[in-house]
Tab-separated table of C-alpha atoms in Angstrom:
chain	number	residue	atom	x	y	z
A	27	MET	CA	-0.267	-0.024	-0.117
A	28	SER	CA	1.424	3.384	-0.744
A	29	LEU	CA	1.950	6.102	1.575
A	30	THR	CA	-0.958	8.024	-0.297
A	31	GLU	CA	-3.044	5.171	0.351
A	32	ARG	CA	-2.387	4.612	3.744
A	33	ILE	CA	-2.854	8.343	4.489
A	34	VAL	CA	-6.623	8.224	2.666
A	35	GLU	CA	-7.466	5.083	4.579
A	36	ARG	CA	-6.488	6.634	8.084
A	37	VAL	CA	-8.798	9.598	7.397
A	38	GLU	CA	-11.538	7.546	6.426
A	39	THR	CA	-11.262	5.453	9.437
A	40	LYS	CA	-11.282	8.741	11.562
A	41	THR	CA	-14.016	9.978	9.691
A	42	ARG	CA	-16.157	6.635	10.384
A	43	LYS	CA	-15.289	7.155	14.049
A	44	SER	CA	-16.285	10.419	14.124
A	45	GLU	CA	-19.526	9.791	12.623
A	46	ARG	CA	-20.208	6.949	15.237
A	47	THR	CA	-19.343	9.082	18.334
A	48	ARG	CA	-21.565	11.953	16.997
A	49	GLU	CA	-24.309	9.506	16.128
A	50	ARG	CA	-23.961	7.938	20.059
A	51	ILE	CA	-24.291	11.693	21.258
A	52	VAL	CA	-27.073	12.318	19.329
A	53	SER	CA	-28.874	9.336	20.329
A	54	ALA	CA	-28.082	9.794	23.930
A	55	ALA	CA	-29.349	13.383	24.057
A	56	ALA	CA	-32.738	11.686	21.975
A	57	GLN	CA	-33.233	9.355	24.857
A	58	LEU	CA	-32.872	12.009	27.569
A	59	VAL	CA	-35.537	14.488	25.356
A	60	LEU	CA	-38.022	11.428	25.286
A	61	GLU	CA	-37.706	10.294	28.913
A	62	ARG	CA	-38.343	13.967	29.859
A	63	ARG	CA	-40.699	14.945	27.006
A	64	GLY	CA	-38.382	17.910	26.333
A	65	ALA	CA	-35.332	19.422	25.764
A	66	ASP	CA	-34.351	19.661	29.608
A	67	PHE	CA	-31.100	18.194	29.711
A	68	GLN	CA	-27.727	19.561	30.433
A	69	MET	CA	-24.505	18.842	28.234
A	70	ALA	CA	-22.983	17.324	31.299
A	71	GLU	CA	-25.572	14.700	31.231
A	72	VAL	CA	-25.423	13.691	27.701
A	73	ALA	CA	-21.285	13.473	28.188
A	74	ALA	CA	-21.919	10.826	31.324
A	75	ALA	CA	-24.228	9.027	29.089
A	76	CYS	CA	-21.688	8.511	26.677
A	77	GLY	CA	-18.883	7.763	28.998
A	78	MET	CA	-16.774	11.024	27.605
A	79	THR	CA	-15.690	14.389	29.202
A	80	LYS	CA	-17.835	17.204	28.636
A	81	GLY	CA	-14.933	18.969	26.745
A	82	ALA	CA	-14.803	16.067	24.247
A	83	LEU	CA	-18.768	16.565	23.651
A	84	TYR	CA	-17.916	20.036	22.879
A	85	TYR	CA	-15.586	18.910	19.835
A	86	TYR	CA	-18.588	17.803	18.303
A	87	PHE	CA	-21.104	20.066	18.889
A	88	ARG	CA	-20.269	23.484	19.704
A	89	ASP	CA	-23.085	24.191	22.114
A	90	ARG	CA	-26.427	22.793	23.683
A	91	THR	CA	-28.181	24.528	21.040
A	92	ALA	CA	-26.258	22.936	18.119
A	93	LEU	CA	-27.110	19.548	19.689
A	94	VAL	CA	-30.717	20.031	20.373
A	95	GLU	CA	-31.166	21.256	16.694
A	96	GLU	CA	-29.777	17.839	15.601
A	97	VAL	CA	-32.052	16.007	17.817
A	98	PHE	CA	-35.023	17.996	16.230
A	99	ASP	CA	-33.731	17.402	12.624
A	100	ARG	CA	-33.303	14.076	13.277
A	101	ALA	CA	-36.809	13.787	14.784
A	102	ALA	CA	-38.686	15.701	12.278
A	103	ASN	CA	-37.128	13.876	9.342
A	104	GLU	CA	-37.708	10.461	10.673
A	105	PHE	CA	-41.184	11.621	11.089
A	106	VAL	CA	-41.680	13.312	7.651
A	107	GLY	CA	-40.105	10.001	6.251
A	108	ARG	CA	-43.033	7.774	7.801
A	109	ILE	CA	-45.487	10.395	6.288
A	110	GLU	CA	-43.709	10.148	2.678
A	111	SER	CA	-43.931	6.419	3.100
A	112	ILE	CA	-47.523	6.100	3.825
A	113	ALA	CA	-48.407	8.505	1.016
A	114	GLY	CA	-46.223	6.356	-0.968
A	115	SER	CA	-48.248	3.193	-0.338
A	116	GLY	CA	-50.106	3.313	-3.264
A	117	LEU	CA	-53.476	3.244	-1.243
A	118	PRO	CA	-56.817	5.164	-2.075
A	119	PRO	CA	-56.643	8.553	-0.880
A	120	ARG	CA	-59.028	8.155	1.920
A	121	GLU	CA	-57.416	5.010	3.373
A	122	THR	CA	-53.907	6.962	2.729
A	123	LEU	CA	-55.318	10.012	5.031
A	124	GLU	CA	-56.813	7.850	7.542
A	125	GLU	CA	-52.928	5.934	7.664
A	126	LEU	CA	-51.503	9.415	8.026
A	127	CYS	CA	-53.895	10.753	10.668
A	128	GLY	CA	-52.908	7.439	12.299
A	129	ALA	CA	-49.287	8.550	12.309
A	130	PHE	CA	-49.854	11.527	13.868
A	131	ALA	CA	-51.827	9.926	16.675
A	132	GLU	CA	-48.911	7.144	16.961
A	133	GLU	CA	-46.414	10.104	16.907
A	134	VAL	CA	-48.248	11.697	19.759
A	135	ARG	CA	-49.040	8.768	21.684
A	136	GLN	CA	-45.573	7.332	21.807
A	137	GLY	CA	-44.077	10.703	22.627
A	138	GLY	CA	-44.514	13.007	19.713
A	139	THR	CA	-44.973	15.872	22.005
A	140	VAL	CA	-40.905	15.750	21.910
A	141	ILE	CA	-40.949	17.299	18.451
A	142	VAL	CA	-42.967	20.624	19.392
A	143	ALA	CA	-40.977	20.535	22.551
A	144	LEU	CA	-37.673	20.794	20.612
A	145	ALA	CA	-39.173	23.470	18.352
A	146	THR	CA	-40.188	25.467	21.418
A	147	GLU	CA	-36.859	24.988	22.579
A	148	LEU	CA	-35.310	26.290	19.583
A	149	ALA	CA	-37.660	29.146	19.346
A	150	GLY	CA	-35.528	32.367	18.607
A	151	THR	CA	-32.561	30.779	17.571
A	152	SER	CA	-30.907	31.614	13.802
A	153	GLY	CA	-33.252	29.271	11.011
A	154	ALA	CA	-35.610	27.930	13.864
A	155	LEU	CA	-38.850	29.216	11.934
A	156	ALA	CA	-37.251	27.781	8.878
A	157	ARG	CA	-36.159	24.591	9.950
A	158	LEU	CA	-39.815	24.192	11.272
A	159	GLU	CA	-41.629	25.237	8.594
A	160	SER	CA	-39.881	23.031	5.573
A	161	ARG	CA	-40.835	20.084	7.818
A	162	VAL	CA	-44.767	21.676	7.908
A	163	ASP	CA	-44.699	22.401	4.378
A	164	ARG	CA	-43.554	19.042	3.471
A	165	VAL	CA	-46.291	17.256	5.353
A	166	SER	CA	-49.055	19.771	4.431
A	167	ALA	CA	-47.726	19.453	0.795
A	168	ILE	CA	-48.644	15.632	1.288
A	169	VAL	CA	-51.641	15.820	2.775
A	170	GLU	CA	-52.443	18.263	-0.194
A	171	GLY	CA	-51.559	15.577	-2.577
A	172	GLN	CA	-54.173	12.742	-1.241
A	173	LEU	CA	-56.959	15.718	-1.252
A	174	ALA	CA	-56.228	16.029	-5.101
A	175	ARG	CA	-56.317	12.490	-5.683
A	176	ALA	CA	-59.747	12.414	-3.932
A	177	ARG	CA	-60.906	15.046	-5.821
A	178	GLU	CA	-60.112	13.260	-9.413
A	179	ALA	CA	-61.984	10.692	-8.007
A	180	GLY	CA	-65.062	12.755	-7.376
A	181	GLU	CA	-64.810	12.325	-3.436
A	182	VAL	CA	-63.847	16.104	-2.724
A	183	ARG	CA	-65.771	19.249	-3.882
A	184	ALA	CA	-64.401	21.432	-6.640
A	185	ASP	CA	-64.520	24.449	-4.343
A	186	VAL	CA	-62.417	23.240	-1.626
A	187	ASP	CA	-58.903	25.352	-1.513
A	188	LEU	CA	-56.722	22.214	-0.980
A	189	GLY	CA	-53.571	23.783	0.266
A	190	PHE	CA	-55.692	25.817	3.087
A	191	ILE	CA	-57.495	22.542	3.895
A	192	SER	CA	-54.637	20.453	4.053
A	193	SER	CA	-52.897	22.497	6.741
A	194	MET	CA	-56.261	22.551	8.587
A	195	ILE	CA	-56.254	18.737	8.140
A	196	CYS	CA	-52.778	18.762	9.614
A	197	GLY	CA	-53.584	20.984	12.781
A	198	ALA	CA	-56.540	18.617	13.424
A	199	PHE	CA	-54.467	15.375	12.912
A	200	LEU	CA	-52.144	16.734	15.620
A	201	PHE	CA	-54.337	18.776	17.955
A	202	ALA	CA	-57.013	16.089	18.296
A	203	ALA	CA	-54.560	13.289	18.733
A	204	PHE	CA	-53.170	15.359	21.771
A	205	ARG	CA	-56.621	15.948	23.101
A	206	ARG	CA	-57.528	11.933	22.794
A	207	VAL	CA	-54.364	10.986	24.412
A	208	ARG	CA	-54.402	12.857	27.221
A	209	GLU	CA	-58.149	12.052	27.849
A	210	GLN	CA	-57.792	8.446	27.143
A	211	GLY	CA	-54.099	7.407	28.166
A	212	ASP	CA	-53.152	3.742	27.744
A	213	ALA	CA	-56.770	3.138	26.233
A	214	PHE	CA	-56.186	5.551	23.335
A	215	ASP	CA	-57.086	3.391	20.158
A	216	ALA	CA	-54.872	5.248	17.127
A	217	PRO	CA	-56.964	3.222	14.224
A	218	ALA	CA	-60.498	4.023	15.729
A	219	PHE	CA	-59.202	7.597	16.462
A	220	SER	CA	-58.158	8.032	12.831
A	221	SER	CA	-61.460	6.456	11.371
A	222	GLU	CA	-63.744	8.571	13.442
A	223	LEU	CA	-61.686	12.032	12.490
A	224	MET	CA	-61.294	11.174	9.113
A	225	GLY	CA	-65.112	10.469	8.825
A	226	LEU	CA	-65.995	14.080	10.135
A	227	VAL	CA	-63.223	15.457	7.683
A	228	ALA	CA	-64.776	13.714	4.629
A	229	GLN	CA	-68.246	14.738	5.693
A	230	GLY	CA	-67.119	18.331	5.200
A	231	LEU	CA	-64.938	17.822	1.937
A	232	ALA	CA	-67.563	15.243	-0.013
A	233	ALA	CA	-68.812	16.142	-3.106
A	234	ARG	CA	-72.441	16.817	-3.224
């Protein structure tokens, strides 16, 4: 192996190790956020969970805000990824929307308030609004796409503003789920909730 090849190999090995360490830090922080239902953690706690010094932690993340941003980005991207997967499943639009509603409900039931808590924690920081809006826009666009499919199938009125309604539906999915989970606790039934809520939505959008 040439000197150049050995140097490249060492750099790649160091990069992989750095990525694994960074992943371990983010996972530890995410676990603390999930346990506490919010970003109520200190860098020292994350360092201890990773078995490293606080100084070493700051090598990977310049401050607590940078770590919170990374945890938020990963949690939000994972959720949006699930939404995109459901939208691409090929189910009829009504069934797809019910599945999307169920995804919102499960996110809330399993601690989805974490995303809201992290967004609140980041409020006021540079780029926070754009970071949140980009995810909201992606989810709203997915719902709008399903409504467009339903309109093509004659299930949604022609006079409905699909962009506006998709934002309303996303809000309904989220906040209705918050209420039901709070009221029902462990008895919360996500599929039944999704079916009930989509029945109400369909009544308001149905073609006459």
